[in-house]
Coordinates of C-alpha atoms in Angstrom, one line a residue:
Chain A
M221 CA 0.0 0.0 0.0
F222 CA 1.2 3.4 -0.9
P223 CA 1.0 5.9 0.7
T224 CA 1.3 4.5 4.2
P225 CA -2.2 3.5 5.4
V226 CA -3.4 6.1 7.9
E227 CA -4.4 3.3 10.3
K228 CA -0.7 2.8 10.9
R229 CA -0.1 6.5 11.7
S230 CA -0.6 8.5 14.8
A231 CA -4.1 9.3 16.1
A232 CA -3.6 12.9 15.3
I233 CA -2.9 12.2 11.6
Q234 CA -5.8 9.8 11.4
A235 CA -8.2 12.4 12.8
S236 CA -6.9 15.2 10.5
Y237 CA -7.1 12.9 7.5
K238 CA -10.7 12.2 8.3
A239 CA -11.4 15.9 8.8
L240 CA -9.7 16.8 5.6
L241 CA -11.7 14.4 3.4
P242 CA -15.0 16.2 3.5
L243 CA -13.3 19.6 3.3
A244 CA -11.5 18.6 0.2
L245 CA -14.6 17.1 -1.3
I246 CA -16.6 20.3 -0.7
L247 CA -13.8 22.4 -2.3
W248 CA -13.7 20.0 -5.3
L249 CA -17.4 20.1 -5.9
L250 CA -17.8 23.8 -5.1
P251 CA -19.0 25.0 -8.5
L252 CA -21.5 22.2 -8.6
L253 CA -22.7 22.8 -5.1
M254 CA -23.2 26.4 -6.0
V255 CA -25.5 25.4 -8.9
A256 CA -27.3 22.9 -6.8
L257 CA -27.9 25.6 -4.2
F258 CA -29.2 28.0 -6.9
S259 CA -31.6 25.4 -8.2
I260 CA -33.5 25.3 -4.9
K261 CA -33.7 29.1 -4.4
P262 CA -36.7 31.2 -5.2
D263 CA -36.4 33.9 -7.8
S264 CA -36.6 36.6 -5.2
D265 CA -33.3 35.6 -3.6
F266 CA -31.5 36.6 -6.8
T267 CA -33.1 40.0 -7.0
Q268 CA -32.5 40.7 -3.3
G269 CA -28.8 39.7 -3.6
N270 CA -29.1 36.6 -1.4
L271 CA -26.8 34.6 -3.7
W272 CA -24.9 32.2 -1.6
G273 CA -26.7 32.2 1.7
L274 CA -29.4 29.8 2.6
P275 CA -32.5 30.0 0.5
S276 CA -35.1 32.3 2.0
S277 CA -37.6 29.6 1.2
F278 CA -37.3 26.1 -0.3
A279 CA -38.3 26.5 -3.9
G280 CA -36.6 23.3 -5.2
F281 CA -39.8 21.5 -5.8
E282 CA -41.3 24.4 -7.7
N283 CA -38.3 25.0 -9.8
Y284 CA -37.8 21.4 -10.8
T285 CA -41.5 21.0 -11.6
R286 CA -41.4 24.0 -13.8
V287 CA -38.5 22.5 -15.8
F288 CA -40.9 19.7 -16.7
T289 CA -44.1 21.7 -17.2
D290 CA -43.0 25.1 -18.6
S291 CA -40.3 24.0 -21.1
A292 CA -39.4 21.6 -23.8
M293 CA -37.1 19.8 -21.5
P294 CA -39.2 16.5 -21.3
R295 CA -39.1 16.4 -25.1
Y296 CA -35.3 16.8 -25.1
L297 CA -34.9 14.2 -22.5
L298 CA -37.0 11.8 -24.5
N299 CA -35.0 12.5 -27.6
S300 CA -31.8 11.8 -25.7
V301 CA -33.2 8.4 -24.7
F302 CA -34.2 7.6 -28.2
I303 CA -30.8 8.5 -29.5
T304 CA -28.8 6.9 -26.7
V305 CA -30.5 3.5 -26.3
P306 CA -30.4 2.4 -29.9
T307 CA -26.8 3.6 -30.2
V308 CA -25.8 1.5 -27.2
I309 CA -27.5 -1.6 -28.6
G310 CA -26.2 -1.1 -32.1
A311 CA -22.6 -0.4 -31.2
V312 CA -22.4 -3.2 -28.7
A313 CA -23.9 -5.7 -31.1
L314 CA -21.6 -4.7 -33.9
S315 CA -18.5 -4.8 -31.7
C316 CA -19.3 -8.1 -30.2
M317 CA -19.0 -9.5 -33.7
T318 CA -15.9 -7.5 -34.8
G319 CA -14.3 -8.1 -31.4
F320 CA -14.9 -11.8 -31.8
A321 CA -13.5 -11.9 -35.4
L322 CA -10.4 -10.0 -34.4
G323 CA -9.9 -11.7 -31.1
V324 CA -10.3 -15.3 -32.1
Y325 CA -9.1 -15.7 -35.7
R326 CA -5.6 -15.4 -37.0
F327 CA -5.4 -14.0 -40.5
R328 CA -3.0 -11.7 -42.2
S329 CA -5.0 -8.5 -42.3
N330 CA -6.3 -9.0 -38.7
I331 CA -3.9 -6.5 -37.1
W332 CA -4.5 -3.9 -39.8
I333 CA -8.2 -4.0 -39.5
F334 CA -7.9 -3.7 -35.8
F335 CA -5.6 -0.7 -36.2
M336 CA -8.1 0.9 -38.5
F337 CA -10.8 0.7 -35.8
V338 CA -8.4 2.0 -33.1
A339 CA -7.0 4.9 -35.2
G340 CA -10.5 5.9 -36.4
N341 CA -11.6 6.1 -32.8
F342 CA -9.0 8.8 -32.1
V343 CA -9.7 10.9 -35.1
P344 CA -10.8 14.5 -34.4
F345 CA -14.6 14.9 -35.1
Q346 CA -14.0 17.9 -37.3
I347 CA -12.3 15.9 -40.0
L348 CA -15.6 13.9 -40.3
M349 CA -18.0 16.8 -39.9
V350 CA -18.5 18.1 -43.4
P351 CA -18.7 14.7 -45.2
V352 CA -20.9 13.1 -42.6
R353 CA -23.3 16.0 -42.5
D354 CA -23.4 15.9 -46.3
L355 CA -23.9 12.1 -46.3
T356 CA -26.7 12.4 -43.8
L357 CA -28.4 15.2 -45.9
N358 CA -28.2 13.0 -49.0
M359 CA -29.7 10.1 -47.2
G360 CA -32.6 12.3 -46.2
L361 CA -31.7 11.8 -42.5
Y362 CA -30.6 15.3 -41.6
D363 CA -32.4 16.5 -38.5
T364 CA -33.6 13.0 -37.6
R365 CA -32.8 11.0 -34.6
L366 CA -32.0 8.0 -36.9
G367 CA -29.3 10.0 -38.7
L368 CA -27.6 10.8 -35.5
V369 CA -27.9 7.2 -34.2
L370 CA -26.4 5.7 -37.3
F371 CA -23.4 7.9 -37.1
H372 CA -22.9 7.3 -33.4
I373 CA -23.1 3.5 -33.9
A374 CA -20.5 3.7 -36.6
F375 CA -18.1 5.9 -34.7
Q376 CA -18.5 4.1 -31.3
T377 CA -17.8 0.8 -33.1
G378 CA -14.1 1.8 -33.2
F379 CA -13.7 2.1 -29.4
C380 CA -16.0 -0.8 -28.7
T381 CA -14.0 -3.1 -31.0
L382 CA -10.8 -2.2 -29.3
F383 CA -12.5 -3.0 -26.0
M384 CA -14.2 -6.2 -27.0
R385 CA -11.2 -7.6 -28.9
N386 CA -8.9 -7.1 -26.0
F387 CA -11.4 -8.7 -23.7
I388 CA -11.9 -11.7 -25.9
R389 CA -8.1 -12.1 -26.3
A390 CA -7.9 -12.6 -22.6
L391 CA -10.5 -15.4 -22.5
P392 CA -9.2 -19.0 -22.4
R393 CA -8.7 -20.2 -25.9
E394 CA -9.0 -23.8 -24.9
L395 CA -12.8 -23.4 -24.6
I396 CA -13.0 -22.4 -28.3
E397 CA -10.6 -25.1 -29.4
A398 CA -12.5 -27.7 -27.5
A399 CA -15.8 -26.7 -29.1
R400 CA -14.1 -26.8 -32.5
V401 CA -12.9 -30.3 -31.9
E402 CA -16.5 -31.3 -31.0
G403 CA -17.4 -30.0 -34.5
V404 CA -19.4 -27.0 -33.3
S405 CA -19.8 -24.4 -36.1
E406 CA -18.1 -21.1 -35.7
I407 CA -21.4 -19.2 -35.5
R408 CA -22.6 -21.4 -32.7
I409 CA -19.3 -21.0 -30.9
F410 CA -19.8 -17.3 -31.1
W411 CA -23.4 -17.5 -29.8
Y412 CA -23.1 -20.3 -27.2
V413 CA -19.5 -20.3 -26.1
V414 CA -18.1 -16.8 -26.4
L415 CA -21.1 -14.5 -26.0
P416 CA -22.1 -15.7 -22.5
L417 CA -18.5 -15.1 -21.3
M418 CA -18.6 -11.5 -22.7
R419 CA -21.4 -10.4 -20.3
P420 CA -19.2 -8.3 -18.1
A421 CA -17.6 -6.6 -21.1
I422 CA -21.1 -6.0 -22.6
A423 CA -22.3 -4.5 -19.3
A424 CA -19.2 -2.2 -19.0
L425 CA -19.4 -1.0 -22.6
S426 CA -23.1 -0.3 -22.4
V427 CA -22.7 1.9 -19.4
L428 CA -19.7 3.7 -21.0
I429 CA -21.4 4.2 -24.3
F430 CA -24.6 5.4 -22.7
T431 CA -22.6 8.1 -20.9
F432 CA -20.6 9.1 -24.0
I433 CA -23.6 9.4 -26.2
W434 CA -25.9 11.0 -23.7
N435 CA -23.2 13.7 -23.2
D436 CA -22.5 14.2 -26.9
Y437 CA -23.0 17.8 -28.0
F438 CA -21.0 18.3 -31.1
W439 CA -22.8 15.8 -33.3
A440 CA -26.1 16.9 -31.9
V441 CA -25.6 20.4 -33.2
V442 CA -24.1 19.3 -36.5
L443 CA -26.8 16.8 -37.4
T444 CA -30.0 18.0 -35.7
Q445 CA -31.7 21.3 -35.4
G446 CA -35.0 21.6 -33.5
V447 CA -36.9 20.5 -30.5
E448 CA -38.3 17.5 -32.3
T449 CA -34.9 15.8 -32.6
Q450 CA -32.2 17.5 -30.5
P451 CA -31.0 15.7 -27.4
V452 CA -30.8 17.5 -24.0
T453 CA -27.2 18.6 -24.3
A454 CA -28.2 20.7 -27.3
G455 CA -31.6 21.6 -25.9
I456 CA -30.2 23.1 -22.8
T457 CA -29.0 26.1 -24.9
A458 CA -32.6 26.7 -26.0
F459 CA -33.8 26.2 -22.4
N460 CA -31.3 28.8 -21.2
S461 CA -32.4 31.4 -23.6
Q462 CA -36.0 30.8 -22.6
F463 CA -35.1 31.4 -19.0
R464 CA -32.4 34.0 -19.6
A465 CA -31.0 35.4 -16.4
A466 CA -33.3 33.2 -14.3
Y467 CA -30.5 31.4 -12.6
H468 CA -32.6 29.3 -10.4
M469 CA -34.3 27.8 -13.5
M470 CA -31.2 27.4 -15.6
S471 CA -29.5 25.6 -12.6
A472 CA -32.4 23.2 -12.2
G473 CA -32.4 22.6 -15.9
S474 CA -28.7 21.8 -16.0
I475 CA -29.0 19.4 -13.1
I476 CA -31.8 17.6 -14.8
A477 CA -29.9 17.4 -18.0
A478 CA -26.8 16.0 -16.2
L479 CA -28.7 13.5 -14.0
P480 CA -29.2 10.4 -16.2
P481 CA -25.6 9.5 -16.7
V482 CA -24.9 10.3 -13.1
M483 CA -27.5 7.9 -12.0
M484 CA -26.2 5.3 -14.4
F485 CA -22.8 5.8 -13.0
F486 CA -23.9 5.3 -9.4
L487 CA -26.0 2.3 -10.2
M488 CA -23.5 0.6 -12.4
Q489 CA -20.3 1.9 -10.8
K490 CA -18.4 -1.4 -10.8
H491 CA -19.0 -1.9 -14.6
F492 CA -18.4 1.7 -15.4
I493 CA -15.0 1.8 -13.7
A494 CA -14.0 -1.6 -15.0
G495 CA -14.7 -0.3 -18.5
L496 CA -13.0 3.0 -18.1
T497 CA -9.8 1.6 -16.6
L498 CA -9.3 -1.3 -18.9
G499 CA -5.7 -1.4 -19.7
A500 CA -4.7 0.8 -16.7
V501 CA -3.3 -2.3 -15.0
K502 CA -1.1 -4.9 -16.5
Chain B
M711 CA -6.8 -29.0 -51.9
S712 CA -10.0 -30.9 -51.9
A713 CA -12.0 -31.2 -55.1
P714 CA -15.4 -29.4 -55.0
S715 CA -17.2 -32.7 -55.5
D716 CA -20.4 -31.9 -53.7
T717 CA -21.8 -28.4 -54.1
D718 CA -24.0 -28.7 -51.0
Q719 CA -23.9 -25.3 -49.3
R720 CA -23.7 -26.7 -45.9
S721 CA -20.6 -28.6 -46.6
W722 CA -19.0 -25.7 -48.4
W723 CA -19.5 -23.8 -45.1
R724 CA -18.1 -26.7 -43.2
R725 CA -14.9 -26.7 -45.2
N726 CA -14.4 -23.0 -45.4
Q727 CA -15.9 -21.6 -42.3
M728 CA -12.6 -21.0 -40.6
R729 CA -11.7 -18.6 -43.4
A730 CA -15.1 -17.2 -44.0
A731 CA -16.3 -16.7 -40.5
P732 CA -14.1 -13.7 -39.5
W733 CA -15.2 -11.8 -42.6
L734 CA -18.8 -12.6 -41.9
F735 CA -18.5 -11.2 -38.4
L736 CA -16.5 -8.2 -39.5
A737 CA -18.7 -7.2 -42.5
P738 CA -21.3 -5.1 -40.8
G739 CA -18.8 -3.3 -38.5
I740 CA -16.4 -2.6 -41.3
A741 CA -19.2 -1.4 -43.6
F742 CA -20.5 1.1 -41.0
F743 CA -17.0 2.3 -40.0
A744 CA -15.9 2.7 -43.6
L745 CA -19.0 4.7 -44.6
Y746 CA -19.0 7.0 -41.6
V747 CA -15.4 7.3 -40.5
V748 CA -12.8 6.1 -43.1
F749 CA -14.2 7.5 -46.3
P750 CA -15.1 10.9 -44.7
I751 CA -11.5 11.4 -43.7
F752 CA -10.4 11.2 -47.4
Q753 CA -13.4 13.2 -48.5
S754 CA -12.4 16.0 -46.1
F755 CA -8.9 16.0 -47.7
Q756 CA -10.6 16.4 -51.0
I757 CA -13.1 19.0 -50.0
S758 CA -10.2 21.1 -48.5
L759 CA -9.1 21.7 -52.1
Y760 CA -12.4 23.2 -53.1
R761 CA -14.4 26.3 -52.5
W762 CA -17.8 25.1 -51.5
D763 CA -20.8 26.6 -49.6
G764 CA -22.2 23.1 -48.9
L765 CA -25.1 23.5 -51.4
G766 CA -24.0 24.9 -54.8
E767 CA -21.3 23.8 -57.2
A768 CA -17.9 23.1 -55.6
R769 CA -15.0 24.9 -57.4
Y770 CA -11.5 23.4 -57.4
I771 CA -9.0 25.9 -56.1
G772 CA -6.0 23.7 -55.3
L773 CA -4.2 24.8 -52.2
R774 CA -5.7 28.2 -51.9
N775 CA -7.6 27.3 -48.7
Y776 CA -4.3 26.4 -47.1
E777 CA -2.6 29.6 -48.4
D778 CA -5.5 31.7 -46.9
L779 CA -5.1 29.8 -43.7
F780 CA -1.5 30.9 -43.2
D781 CA -2.6 34.5 -43.6
D782 CA -5.5 34.2 -41.2
P783 CA -4.8 35.7 -37.8
A784 CA -7.8 33.7 -36.4
F785 CA -6.1 30.5 -37.4
Y786 CA -3.0 31.4 -35.5
T787 CA -5.0 32.4 -32.4
S788 CA -6.7 29.0 -32.6
L789 CA -3.5 27.1 -33.1
W790 CA -1.8 28.9 -30.2
N791 CA -4.8 28.2 -28.0
N792 CA -4.6 24.6 -29.0
V793 CA -1.0 24.6 -27.8
R794 CA -2.0 26.1 -24.5
W795 CA -4.8 23.5 -24.1
L796 CA -2.4 20.7 -24.9
V797 CA 0.3 21.8 -22.4
L798 CA -2.0 22.9 -19.5
Y799 CA -4.4 20.0 -20.0
L800 CA -1.5 17.6 -19.1
L801 CA -1.7 19.0 -15.6
A802 CA -4.6 16.7 -15.2
I803 CA -2.2 13.8 -14.9
P804 CA -0.2 15.0 -11.9
G805 CA -3.5 16.4 -10.5
G806 CA -5.2 13.1 -10.9
L807 CA -2.3 11.2 -9.3
F808 CA -2.2 13.6 -6.4
I809 CA -5.9 13.1 -5.6
A810 CA -5.6 9.3 -6.2
L811 CA -2.7 9.2 -3.6
F812 CA -4.8 11.3 -1.2
L813 CA -7.8 8.9 -1.5
N814 CA -5.9 5.7 -1.6
Q815 CA -6.7 4.8 2.0
Q816 CA -9.1 2.4 3.7
V817 CA -11.1 4.5 6.1
R818 CA -14.9 4.3 6.5
G819 CA -16.8 5.7 3.6
I820 CA -13.8 6.1 1.3
R821 CA -15.6 4.4 -1.6
L822 CA -18.2 7.1 -1.5
Y823 CA -15.6 9.7 -1.5
K824 CA -13.9 8.2 -4.5
S825 CA -17.1 8.1 -6.4
L826 CA -18.0 11.7 -5.5
F827 CA -14.5 12.9 -6.5
F828 CA -14.9 11.1 -9.8
F829 CA -18.3 12.2 -10.8
P830 CA -17.5 15.5 -12.6
F831 CA -16.3 13.2 -15.3
V832 CA -19.8 11.7 -15.7
I833 CA -21.5 15.0 -16.2
S834 CA -21.7 16.3 -19.8
Q835 CA -19.1 18.9 -20.7
V836 CA -22.0 21.2 -21.7
V837 CA -23.2 21.2 -18.1
V838 CA -19.6 21.5 -16.8
G839 CA -19.2 24.5 -19.1
L840 CA -22.4 26.1 -17.8
V841 CA -21.6 25.4 -14.2
F842 CA -18.2 27.1 -14.5
A843 CA -19.5 30.0 -16.6
W844 CA -21.8 30.8 -13.7
F845 CA -19.1 30.1 -11.2
Y846 CA -16.9 32.7 -12.9
N847 CA -19.8 35.1 -13.5
P848 CA -18.8 38.4 -11.8
S849 CA -22.3 39.2 -10.6
I850 CA -23.5 35.8 -9.3
G851 CA -20.4 33.5 -9.2
L852 CA -18.5 32.3 -6.2
F853 CA -15.2 32.7 -8.0
N854 CA -14.6 36.4 -7.2
P855 CA -15.5 36.2 -3.5
L856 CA -13.3 33.1 -3.3
I857 CA -10.2 34.8 -4.8
G858 CA -11.1 37.8 -2.7
L859 CA -10.2 35.8 0.4
F860 CA -6.7 35.6 -0.9
G861 CA -6.5 39.3 -1.6
F862 CA -7.1 39.3 -5.3
S863 CA -9.3 41.9 -6.9
P864 CA -12.4 40.7 -8.7
M865 CA -12.1 39.9 -12.4
N866 CA -14.2 38.9 -15.3
V867 CA -12.4 35.7 -16.3
L868 CA -14.5 34.9 -19.4
G869 CA -14.8 38.5 -20.5
N870 CA -11.1 39.2 -20.8
P871 CA -9.2 37.9 -23.8
N872 CA -6.1 37.4 -21.7
T873 CA -7.7 35.1 -19.2
V874 CA -10.5 33.5 -21.0
T875 CA -8.7 30.5 -22.4
Y876 CA -7.2 29.7 -19.0
G877 CA -10.6 29.9 -17.4
I878 CA -12.0 27.4 -19.9
I879 CA -9.0 25.1 -19.5
A880 CA -9.4 25.2 -15.7
A881 CA -13.1 24.1 -16.2
G882 CA -12.0 21.4 -18.6
L883 CA -9.4 20.1 -16.2
W884 CA -12.1 19.4 -13.6
P885 CA -13.5 16.3 -15.3
Q886 CA -10.2 15.3 -16.8
V887 CA -8.4 15.3 -13.4
A888 CA -11.3 13.0 -12.2
Y889 CA -10.6 10.7 -15.1
C890 CA -6.9 10.5 -14.4
M891 CA -7.6 10.0 -10.7
I892 CA -9.7 6.9 -11.4
L893 CA -7.0 5.5 -13.7
Y894 CA -4.4 6.0 -11.0
L895 CA -6.6 4.6 -8.3
T896 CA -7.1 1.4 -10.3
G897 CA -3.3 1.4 -10.9
L898 CA -2.5 1.8 -7.3
N899 CA -4.7 -1.1 -6.4
A900 CA -2.5 -3.3 -8.5
V901 CA 0.8 -2.0 -7.0
D902 CA 2.8 -5.0 -5.7
P903 CA 2.7 -4.7 -1.8
E904 CA 5.8 -6.8 -1.5
Q905 CA 7.9 -4.4 -3.5
V906 CA 6.6 -1.5 -1.4
E907 CA 7.5 -3.4 1.8
A908 CA 10.9 -4.3 0.5
A909 CA 11.5 -0.7 -0.5
R910 CA 10.3 0.5 3.0
L911 CA 12.8 -1.9 4.6
D912 CA 15.5 -0.2 2.5
G913 CA 14.4 3.1 4.0
A914 CA 12.6 4.5 1.0
K915 CA 9.6 6.8 1.6
G916 CA 7.9 9.9 0.3
W917 CA 9.2 11.2 -3.0
P918 CA 11.9 8.6 -3.8
M919 CA 9.4 5.9 -3.0
L920 CA 6.9 7.4 -5.3
W921 CA 9.4 8.1 -8.1
Y922 CA 11.4 4.9 -8.1
V923 CA 9.0 2.3 -6.8
I924 CA 5.4 3.4 -7.4
L925 CA 5.5 5.3 -10.6
P926 CA 7.2 2.6 -12.6
Q927 CA 4.5 0.3 -11.7
L928 CA 1.9 2.8 -12.7
R929 CA 3.2 3.2 -16.2
P930 CA 0.2 1.5 -17.9
A931 CA -2.1 4.0 -16.1
T932 CA 0.1 6.9 -17.0
F933 CA 0.2 5.9 -20.7
I934 CA -3.6 5.8 -20.9
A935 CA -3.9 9.0 -19.0
V936 CA -1.5 10.8 -21.5
V937 CA -3.4 9.4 -24.5
V938 CA -6.9 10.3 -23.3
T939 CA -5.7 13.7 -22.0
V940 CA -4.0 14.7 -25.3
I941 CA -7.1 13.6 -27.3
G942 CA -9.4 15.4 -24.9
A943 CA -7.3 18.6 -25.2
L944 CA -7.5 18.5 -29.0
R945 CA -11.2 17.7 -28.9
S946 CA -12.1 20.7 -26.7
F947 CA -15.2 22.1 -28.3
D948 CA -18.2 21.7 -26.1
M949 CA -16.9 24.0 -23.4
I950 CA -15.8 26.7 -25.7
S951 CA -19.1 26.7 -27.5
V952 CA -21.1 26.8 -24.3
M953 CA -19.0 29.2 -22.2
T954 CA -17.9 31.8 -24.7
N955 CA -18.7 30.9 -28.3
G956 CA -15.1 31.5 -29.0
G957 CA -15.1 35.0 -27.7
P958 CA -14.5 37.6 -26.6
F959 CA -13.3 38.8 -30.1
G960 CA -12.5 35.2 -31.0
S961 CA -9.8 35.0 -28.4
S962 CA -10.8 31.6 -27.0
R963 CA -11.2 29.8 -30.3
V964 CA -9.3 26.5 -30.8
L965 CA -9.0 24.7 -34.2
A966 CA -11.9 22.4 -33.5
Y967 CA -14.1 25.4 -32.7
Y968 CA -12.9 27.7 -35.5
M969 CA -13.5 24.9 -38.0
F970 CA -17.1 24.5 -36.9
E971 CA -17.5 28.3 -37.0
V972 CA -16.3 28.8 -40.6
S973 CA -18.2 25.7 -41.8
L974 CA -21.6 26.0 -40.2
S975 CA -22.2 29.3 -38.5
E976 CA -23.8 32.5 -39.5
Y977 CA -20.4 33.7 -40.9
G978 CA -21.2 31.7 -44.0
F979 CA -20.8 28.1 -45.0
R980 CA -17.2 27.8 -46.0
M981 CA -16.9 24.0 -46.1
G982 CA -13.7 23.9 -48.1
Y983 CA -11.9 26.3 -45.7
G984 CA -13.3 24.4 -42.7
A985 CA -12.1 21.1 -44.2
A986 CA -8.6 22.6 -44.5
I987 CA -8.6 23.5 -40.8
A988 CA -9.8 20.0 -40.0
V989 CA -7.0 18.5 -42.0
I990 CA -4.4 20.5 -40.0
L991 CA -6.1 19.3 -36.8
F992 CA -6.1 15.8 -38.1
L993 CA -2.4 15.9 -39.0
I994 CA -1.6 17.1 -35.4
M995 CA -3.6 14.3 -34.0
L996 CA -2.0 11.8 -36.4
V997 CA 1.3 12.2 -34.5
Y998 CA -0.4 10.8 -31.4
I999 CA -2.4 8.2 -33.2
A1000 CA 0.8 6.9 -34.9
F1001 CA 2.6 6.8 -31.5
F1002 CA -0.2 4.9 -29.9
L1003 CA -0.5 2.4 -32.7
W1004 CA 3.3 1.9 -32.7
R1005 CA 3.3 1.1 -29.0
M1006 CA 0.4 -1.2 -29.5
W1007 CA 2.1 -3.0 -32.4
R1008 CA 5.2 -3.5 -30.2
E1009 CA 3.0 -5.2 -27.6
E1010 CA 1.1 -7.3 -30.1
R1011 CA 4.3 -8.9 -31.3
G1012 CA 4.6 -10.4 -27.9
Y1013 CA 1.6 -12.6 -28.6

């Protein structure tokens, strides 16, 4: 263990460590805590200059209700769901197959195809922007959720393939060899032997991709325009111009927009971190 | 070589499935990836040689877009800001390591602390940008009273061309430090306790211990932290768009943002010029991609 565990240090050090933890956390999350505080304040607090003090009355319930009743926020949230969920399913499905192909079979172009996926995953979005927007326009999918979903699936397949292939590489090869000796066809090996073993990888990837796609902003503004199609990251801009200078409302709206991935993270923490830190340990 | 005596499909599959199966599994993934990622890269190179408004006829102008770029002060501002992003963003790595070392204890509730320290990373950059824009806001933000405690006079971070980029980078560092922290926490978990004990017996502690014993074991985590941080720095777009729209007076633009601005904003749809900026950005990134692939290739040979 490094650094030295505090249990082995003097009582004074232990006590100060335990006191320091919450302080450090408050400092770390200060900007967010400020916004959380804003979101439960009534409008009058802002006009009377009571910015960082306790709310003069608890208006959290009212503010958050208004986000859902007085704005297009529910629509944006729904769009986000309809963009994110199909992308997760599509990208994970495609990459289970590509990861299997690249992880199990030995053929000459294997490594080059793998590198293509890895390299593509690091490419700056801007180099794709003009052609992808044009392609989406030509397919008649500009300003549709489907257009956005198709692109996201394709792009995320790069990262997902990297992830799945490395995961499958680490599985015991004997299982596959044994099945082959038994005369099981390759497709059945994929479906009945490998896929069940990939469950942890599928879970980890799903949570990660959910977060990435939910939080995407760039492609949302490039490929969609209005309230009918835009996800919440893009919609929050429209929301903020509706409630210009109403900081309690803008704060509540931002917190709502940020919440789904946060909940996903706290519910699926183990998978999330396993996915994110793949490769951080040898 | 077996003679194709029976043409029954099932047996063709039987004989050739080892060679056909990988391509069958790869086909959909490769098709999608080629259509949306690989071809567009080449198309962007091509478009950068044209003058095109995105709708009408595209006119071939050779390298004119690149020539214009080198006379464009906004391009240099963006490029210079990209350098600042790249250098300062790397602070996320020691920052993340520092917090990871601070939290690498086993007291009650430490798991919750780790999660809460991490969670800025889970929030979308758009919201992080908004949160920090309000935090810096001179009339409602906590930033000015906070620096006031240390005797600094109030300032308008995002309204001043000299400070705006640093303000945005600081906001960007917040989630990135969290990311590096989680990488290092995982790495620290895997540090060999016997080596640490042995080093302790030799009297190593503090800095030398960290530098000579711990950090070498954290190399995989450091490598990933560098890769994701560099890529994150070059991808910085969301925050700039949300916090300043590139302003004031274009002083917080980076290449990624400037490219978007010339291609798709009200200043006119200059797709060719935008593509040329994207190509420059891509070439910068290519250095890192090549480095990453080269390292991967070296490891793969071990298989």
